[in-house]
mmCIF file of C-alpha atoms in Angstrom:
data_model
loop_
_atom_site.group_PDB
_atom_site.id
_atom_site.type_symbol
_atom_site.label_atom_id
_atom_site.label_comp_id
_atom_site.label_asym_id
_atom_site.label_seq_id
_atom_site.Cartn_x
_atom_site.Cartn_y
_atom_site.Cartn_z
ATOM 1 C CA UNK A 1 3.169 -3.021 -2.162
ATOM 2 C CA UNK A 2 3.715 -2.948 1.273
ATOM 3 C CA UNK A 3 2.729 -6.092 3.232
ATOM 4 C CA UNK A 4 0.104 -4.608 5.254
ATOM 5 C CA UNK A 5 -2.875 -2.310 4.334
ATOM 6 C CA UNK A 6 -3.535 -0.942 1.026
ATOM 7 C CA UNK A 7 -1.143 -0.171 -1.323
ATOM 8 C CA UNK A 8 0.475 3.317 -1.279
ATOM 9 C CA UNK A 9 -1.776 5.848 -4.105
ATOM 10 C CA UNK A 10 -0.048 6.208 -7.533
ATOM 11 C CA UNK A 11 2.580 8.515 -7.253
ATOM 12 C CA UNK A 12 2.506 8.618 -3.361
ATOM 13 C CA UNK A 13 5.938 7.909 -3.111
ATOM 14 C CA UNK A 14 8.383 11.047 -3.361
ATOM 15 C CA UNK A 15 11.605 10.556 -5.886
ATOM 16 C CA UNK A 16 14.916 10.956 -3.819
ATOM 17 C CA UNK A 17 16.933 13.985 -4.998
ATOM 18 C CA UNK A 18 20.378 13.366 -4.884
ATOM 19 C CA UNK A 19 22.027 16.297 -2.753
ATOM 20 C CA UNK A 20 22.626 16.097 0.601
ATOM 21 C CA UNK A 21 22.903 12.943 3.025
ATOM 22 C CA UNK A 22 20.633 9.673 1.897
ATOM 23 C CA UNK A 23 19.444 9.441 5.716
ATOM 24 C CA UNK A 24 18.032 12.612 5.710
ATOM 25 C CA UNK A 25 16.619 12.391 2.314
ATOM 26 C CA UNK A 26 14.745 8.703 3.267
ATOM 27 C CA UNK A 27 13.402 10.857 6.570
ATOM 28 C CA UNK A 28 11.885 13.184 4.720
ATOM 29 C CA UNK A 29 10.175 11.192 2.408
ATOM 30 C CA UNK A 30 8.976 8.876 4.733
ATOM 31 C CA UNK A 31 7.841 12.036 7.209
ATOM 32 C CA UNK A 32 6.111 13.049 3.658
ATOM 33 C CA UNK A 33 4.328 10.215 3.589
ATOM 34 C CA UNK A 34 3.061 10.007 7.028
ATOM 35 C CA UNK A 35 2.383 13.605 7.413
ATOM 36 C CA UNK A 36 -0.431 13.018 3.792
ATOM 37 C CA UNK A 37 -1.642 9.951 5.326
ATOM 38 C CA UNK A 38 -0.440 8.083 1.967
ATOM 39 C CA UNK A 39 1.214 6.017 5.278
ATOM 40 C CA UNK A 40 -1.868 5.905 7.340
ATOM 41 C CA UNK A 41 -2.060 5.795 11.045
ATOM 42 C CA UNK A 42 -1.246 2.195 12.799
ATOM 43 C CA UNK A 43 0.234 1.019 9.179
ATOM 44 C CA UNK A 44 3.288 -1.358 9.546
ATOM 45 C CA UNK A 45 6.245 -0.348 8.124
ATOM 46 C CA UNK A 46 8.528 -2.816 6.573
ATOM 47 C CA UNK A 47 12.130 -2.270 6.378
ATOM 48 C CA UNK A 48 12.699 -3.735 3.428
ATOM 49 C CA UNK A 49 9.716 -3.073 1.393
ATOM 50 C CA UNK A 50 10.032 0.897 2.409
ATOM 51 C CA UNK A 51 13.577 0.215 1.050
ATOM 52 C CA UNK A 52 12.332 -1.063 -2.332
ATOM 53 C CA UNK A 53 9.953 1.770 -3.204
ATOM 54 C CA UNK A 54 12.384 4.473 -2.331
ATOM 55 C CA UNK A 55 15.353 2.483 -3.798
ATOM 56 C CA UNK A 56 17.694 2.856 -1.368
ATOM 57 C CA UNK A 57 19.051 0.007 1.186
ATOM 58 C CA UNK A 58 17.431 -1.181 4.499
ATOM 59 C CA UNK A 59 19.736 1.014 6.325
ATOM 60 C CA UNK A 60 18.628 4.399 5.869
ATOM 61 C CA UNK A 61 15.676 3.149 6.189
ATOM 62 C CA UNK A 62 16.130 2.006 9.468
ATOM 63 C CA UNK A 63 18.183 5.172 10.589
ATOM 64 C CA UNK A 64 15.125 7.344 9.477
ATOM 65 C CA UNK A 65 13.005 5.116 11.175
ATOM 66 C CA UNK A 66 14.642 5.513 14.643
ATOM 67 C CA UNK A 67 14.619 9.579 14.143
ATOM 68 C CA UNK A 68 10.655 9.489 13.225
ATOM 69 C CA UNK A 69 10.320 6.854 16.443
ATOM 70 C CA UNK A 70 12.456 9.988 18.103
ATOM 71 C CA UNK A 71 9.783 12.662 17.102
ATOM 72 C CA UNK A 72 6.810 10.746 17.757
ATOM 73 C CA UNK A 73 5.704 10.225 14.423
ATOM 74 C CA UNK A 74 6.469 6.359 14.364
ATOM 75 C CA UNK A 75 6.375 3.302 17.295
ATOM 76 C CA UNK A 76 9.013 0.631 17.867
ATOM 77 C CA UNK A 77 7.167 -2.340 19.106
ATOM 78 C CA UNK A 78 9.870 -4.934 20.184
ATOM 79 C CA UNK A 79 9.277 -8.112 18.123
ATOM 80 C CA UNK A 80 6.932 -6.531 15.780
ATOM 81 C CA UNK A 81 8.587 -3.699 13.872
ATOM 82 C CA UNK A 82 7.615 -0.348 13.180
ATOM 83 C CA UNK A 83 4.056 1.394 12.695
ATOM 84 C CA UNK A 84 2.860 4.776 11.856
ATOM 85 C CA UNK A 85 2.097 6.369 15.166
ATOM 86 C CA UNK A 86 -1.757 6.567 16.270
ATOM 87 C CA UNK A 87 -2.919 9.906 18.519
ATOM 88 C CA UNK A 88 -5.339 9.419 21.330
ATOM 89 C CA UNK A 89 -7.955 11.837 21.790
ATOM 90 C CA UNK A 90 -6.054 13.438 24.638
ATOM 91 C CA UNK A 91 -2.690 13.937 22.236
ATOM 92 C CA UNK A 92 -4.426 15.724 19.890
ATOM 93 C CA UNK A 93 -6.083 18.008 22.476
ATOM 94 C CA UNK A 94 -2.792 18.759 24.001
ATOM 95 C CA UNK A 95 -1.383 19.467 20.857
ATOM 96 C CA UNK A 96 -4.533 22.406 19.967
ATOM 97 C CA UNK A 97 -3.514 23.289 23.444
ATOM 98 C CA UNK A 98 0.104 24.080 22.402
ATOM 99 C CA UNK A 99 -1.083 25.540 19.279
ATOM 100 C CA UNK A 100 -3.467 27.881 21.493
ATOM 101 C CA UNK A 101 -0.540 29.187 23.723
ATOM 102 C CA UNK A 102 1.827 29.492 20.371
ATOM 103 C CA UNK A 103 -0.448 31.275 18.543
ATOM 104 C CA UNK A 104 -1.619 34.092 21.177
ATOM 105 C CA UNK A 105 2.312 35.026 21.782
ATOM 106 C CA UNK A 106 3.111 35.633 18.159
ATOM 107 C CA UNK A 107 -0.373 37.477 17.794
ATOM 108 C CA UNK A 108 1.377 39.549 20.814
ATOM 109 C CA UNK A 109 4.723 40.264 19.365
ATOM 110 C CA UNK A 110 2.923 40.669 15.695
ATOM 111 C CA UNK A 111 1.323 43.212 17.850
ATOM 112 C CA UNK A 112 4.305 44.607 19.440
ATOM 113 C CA UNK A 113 6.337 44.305 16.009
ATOM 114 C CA UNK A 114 4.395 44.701 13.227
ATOM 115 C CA UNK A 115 4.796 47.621 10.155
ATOM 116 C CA UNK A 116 2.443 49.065 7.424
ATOM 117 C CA UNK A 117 3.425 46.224 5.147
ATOM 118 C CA UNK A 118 2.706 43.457 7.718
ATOM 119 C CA UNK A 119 -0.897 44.889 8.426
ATOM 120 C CA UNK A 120 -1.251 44.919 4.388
ATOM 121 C CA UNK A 121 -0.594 41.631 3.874
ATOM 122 C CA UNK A 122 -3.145 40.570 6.563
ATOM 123 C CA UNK A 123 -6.347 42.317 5.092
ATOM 124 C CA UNK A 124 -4.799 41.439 1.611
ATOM 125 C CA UNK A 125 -5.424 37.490 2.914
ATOM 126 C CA UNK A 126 -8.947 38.648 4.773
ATOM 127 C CA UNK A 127 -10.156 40.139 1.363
ATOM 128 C CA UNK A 128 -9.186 37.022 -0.721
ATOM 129 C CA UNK A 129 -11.734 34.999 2.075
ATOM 130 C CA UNK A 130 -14.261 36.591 1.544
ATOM 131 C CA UNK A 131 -15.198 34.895 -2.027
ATOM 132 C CA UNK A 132 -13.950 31.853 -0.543
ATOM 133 C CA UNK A 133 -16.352 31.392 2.192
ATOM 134 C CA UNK A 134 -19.194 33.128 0.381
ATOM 135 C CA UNK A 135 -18.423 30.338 -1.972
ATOM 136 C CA UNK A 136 -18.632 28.020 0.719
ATOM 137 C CA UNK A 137 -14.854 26.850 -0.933
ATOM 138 C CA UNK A 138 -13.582 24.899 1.773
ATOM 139 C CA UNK A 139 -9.949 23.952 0.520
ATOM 140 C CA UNK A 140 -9.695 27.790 -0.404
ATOM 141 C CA UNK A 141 -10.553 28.801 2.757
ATOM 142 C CA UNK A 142 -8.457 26.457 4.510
ATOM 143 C CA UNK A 143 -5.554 27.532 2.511
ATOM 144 C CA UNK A 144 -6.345 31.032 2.897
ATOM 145 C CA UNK A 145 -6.562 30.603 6.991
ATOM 146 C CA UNK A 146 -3.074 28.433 6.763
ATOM 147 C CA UNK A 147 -1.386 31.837 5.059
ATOM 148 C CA UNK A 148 -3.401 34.418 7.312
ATOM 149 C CA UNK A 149 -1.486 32.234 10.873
ATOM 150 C CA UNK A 150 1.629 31.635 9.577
ATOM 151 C CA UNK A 151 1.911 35.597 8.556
ATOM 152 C CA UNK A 152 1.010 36.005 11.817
ATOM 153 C CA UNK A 153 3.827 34.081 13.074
ATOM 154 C CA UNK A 154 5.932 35.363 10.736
ATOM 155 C CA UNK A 155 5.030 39.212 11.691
ATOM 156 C CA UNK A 156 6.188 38.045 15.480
ATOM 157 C CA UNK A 157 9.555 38.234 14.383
ATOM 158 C CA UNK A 158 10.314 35.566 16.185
ATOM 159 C CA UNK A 159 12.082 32.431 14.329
ATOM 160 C CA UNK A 160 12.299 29.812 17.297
ATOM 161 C CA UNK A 161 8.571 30.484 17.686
ATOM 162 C CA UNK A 162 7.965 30.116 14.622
ATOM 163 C CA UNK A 163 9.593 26.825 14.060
ATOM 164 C CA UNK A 164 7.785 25.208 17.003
ATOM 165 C CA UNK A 165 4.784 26.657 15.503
ATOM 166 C CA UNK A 166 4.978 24.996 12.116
ATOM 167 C CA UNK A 167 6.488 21.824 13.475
ATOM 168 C CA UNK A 168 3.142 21.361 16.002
ATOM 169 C CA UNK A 169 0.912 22.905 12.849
ATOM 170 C CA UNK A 170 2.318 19.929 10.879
ATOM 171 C CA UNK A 171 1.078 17.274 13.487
ATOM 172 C CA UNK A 172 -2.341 19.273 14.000
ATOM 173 C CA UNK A 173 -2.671 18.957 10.311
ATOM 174 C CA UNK A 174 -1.676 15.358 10.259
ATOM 175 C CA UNK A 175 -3.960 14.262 13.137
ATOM 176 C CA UNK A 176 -7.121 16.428 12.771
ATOM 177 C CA UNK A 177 -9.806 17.188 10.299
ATOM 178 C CA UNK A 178 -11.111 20.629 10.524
ATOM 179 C CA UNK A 179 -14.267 21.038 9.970
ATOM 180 C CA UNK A 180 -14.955 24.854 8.473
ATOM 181 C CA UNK A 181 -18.220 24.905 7.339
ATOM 182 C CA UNK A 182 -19.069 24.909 10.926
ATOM 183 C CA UNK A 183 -17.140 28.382 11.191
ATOM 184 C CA UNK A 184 -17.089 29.912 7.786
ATOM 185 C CA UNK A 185 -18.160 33.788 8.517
ATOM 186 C CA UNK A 186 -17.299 34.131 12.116
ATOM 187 C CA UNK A 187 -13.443 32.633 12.315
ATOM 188 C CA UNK A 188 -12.736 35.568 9.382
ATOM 189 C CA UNK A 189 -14.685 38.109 11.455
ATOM 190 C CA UNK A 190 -12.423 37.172 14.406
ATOM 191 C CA UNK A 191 -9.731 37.273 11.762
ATOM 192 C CA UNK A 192 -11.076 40.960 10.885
ATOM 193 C CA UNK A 193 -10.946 41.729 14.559
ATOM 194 C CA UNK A 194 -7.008 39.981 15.384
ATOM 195 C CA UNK A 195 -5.694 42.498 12.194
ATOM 196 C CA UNK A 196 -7.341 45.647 13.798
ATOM 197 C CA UNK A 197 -5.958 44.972 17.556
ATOM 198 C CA UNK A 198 -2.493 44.216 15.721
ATOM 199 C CA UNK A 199 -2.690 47.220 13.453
ATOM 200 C CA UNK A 200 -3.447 49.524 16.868
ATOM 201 C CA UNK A 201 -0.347 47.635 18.490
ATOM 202 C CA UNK A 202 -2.906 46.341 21.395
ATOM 203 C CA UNK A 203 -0.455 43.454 23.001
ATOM 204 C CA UNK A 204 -2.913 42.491 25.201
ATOM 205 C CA UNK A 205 -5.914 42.765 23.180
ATOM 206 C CA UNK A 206 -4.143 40.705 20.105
ATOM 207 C CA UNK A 207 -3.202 37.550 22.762
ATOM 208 C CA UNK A 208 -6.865 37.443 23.966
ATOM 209 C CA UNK A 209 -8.281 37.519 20.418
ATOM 210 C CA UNK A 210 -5.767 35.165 19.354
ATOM 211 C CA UNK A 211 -6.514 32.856 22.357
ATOM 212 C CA UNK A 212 -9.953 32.831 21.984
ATOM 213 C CA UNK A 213 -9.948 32.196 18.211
ATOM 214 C CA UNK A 214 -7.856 28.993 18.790
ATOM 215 C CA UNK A 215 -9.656 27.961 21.315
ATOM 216 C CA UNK A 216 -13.246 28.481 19.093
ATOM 217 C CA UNK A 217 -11.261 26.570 16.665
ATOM 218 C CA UNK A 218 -10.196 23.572 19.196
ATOM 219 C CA UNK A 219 -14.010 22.734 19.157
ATOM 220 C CA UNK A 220 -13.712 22.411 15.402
ATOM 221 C CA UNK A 221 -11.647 19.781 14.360
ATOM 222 C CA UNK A 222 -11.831 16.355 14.932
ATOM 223 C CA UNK A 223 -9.603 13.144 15.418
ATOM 224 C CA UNK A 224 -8.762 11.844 12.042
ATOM 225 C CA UNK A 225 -10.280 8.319 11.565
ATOM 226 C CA UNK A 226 -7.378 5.837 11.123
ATOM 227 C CA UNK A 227 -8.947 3.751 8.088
#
């Protein structure tokens, strides 16, 4: 176990695979860990015991935790070692923020950019919702919204974008709880909405809608409790 907090879950701990470089491979797993809260917010991170569950040595280790200290995702505290990186209120707002502007450009290239297939795909995703939230199945509708904005993204055609917009999704997903009961029928109508000004190739209609659906959905989520 690690020395601090409870124990990680059964099975918490990813195996290493053995291609490519060990540093990488410990980052990952250790991002892995962090990003499912089985490494919870403001735990301490021992070298030596992270070393032991992944079976590697403390140097990897160490190298991967310099790179998640790098990204945020970790805080060197001189004297006292390494701990799983806590958000304040205001990081997690400016993070929705970035997500807001991200999310309204690739709704405007989708826009701009997107064929037959694309629009397909989207009301393909819309119809699945629909037993979903008449269900009231929250992780299905979660899901379901995850695939509808990333095919957004994906339909902007732009891969940079893209990136930055999974890498901040990852961290919104990390750091927030949404809460979708409190939206249910109306985020899919604006969904509904996003697909039609997209299909009609409305730039400036799609960025609104998109804008104003991320910022509906700023006002549901909340901070993730850190115990």
């Amino acid at each position: 176990m690690l020395s601090t907090g409870l124990p990680l879950p059964h099975g918490a701990v990813p195996k290493l695979e053995r291609p490519g470089p060990l540093r990488d491979r410990v980052y990952e797993a250790l991002l892995e860990l962090i990003t499912t809260r089985a490494l919870q917010p403001g735990r301490h991170l021992v070298e030596s015991e992270l070393a032991g569950h992944l079976g590697v040595s403390r140097q990897p280790v160490r190298e991967a935790l310099q790179r998640l200290n790098t990204e945020g995702w970790v805080d060197l505290r001189p004297a006292q070692g390494a701990f799983v990186h806590e958000p304040t209120t205001e990081e997690v707002n400016q993070l929705l923020a970035v997500r807001t502007l991200l999310e309204a450009e690739a709704a405007r290239l989708a826009a701009a950019h997107a064929d037959e297939d694309g629009i397909v795909a989207l009301n393909e995703i819309l119809a699945q919702s629909v037993p979903a939230v008449t269900e009231d199945d929250v992780d299905a509708a979660l899901a379901l919204n995850a695939r509808f904005h990333t095919k957004v993204v994906e339909l902007s055609g732009n891969a940079v974008l893209a990136e930055l917009a999974a890498q901040v999704d990852r961290r919104v997903r990390c750091h927030c709880t949404p809460i979708a009961r409190q939206r249910g029928h109306e985020s899919w109508i604006e969904h509904r909405d996003l697909i039609a000004a997209i299909a009609d190739h409305d730039e400036q209609r799609a960025t609104r809608l998109m804008r104003e659906h991320t910022e509906h959905a700023m006002s549901s989520h909340s901070i993730r409790a850190t115990s």
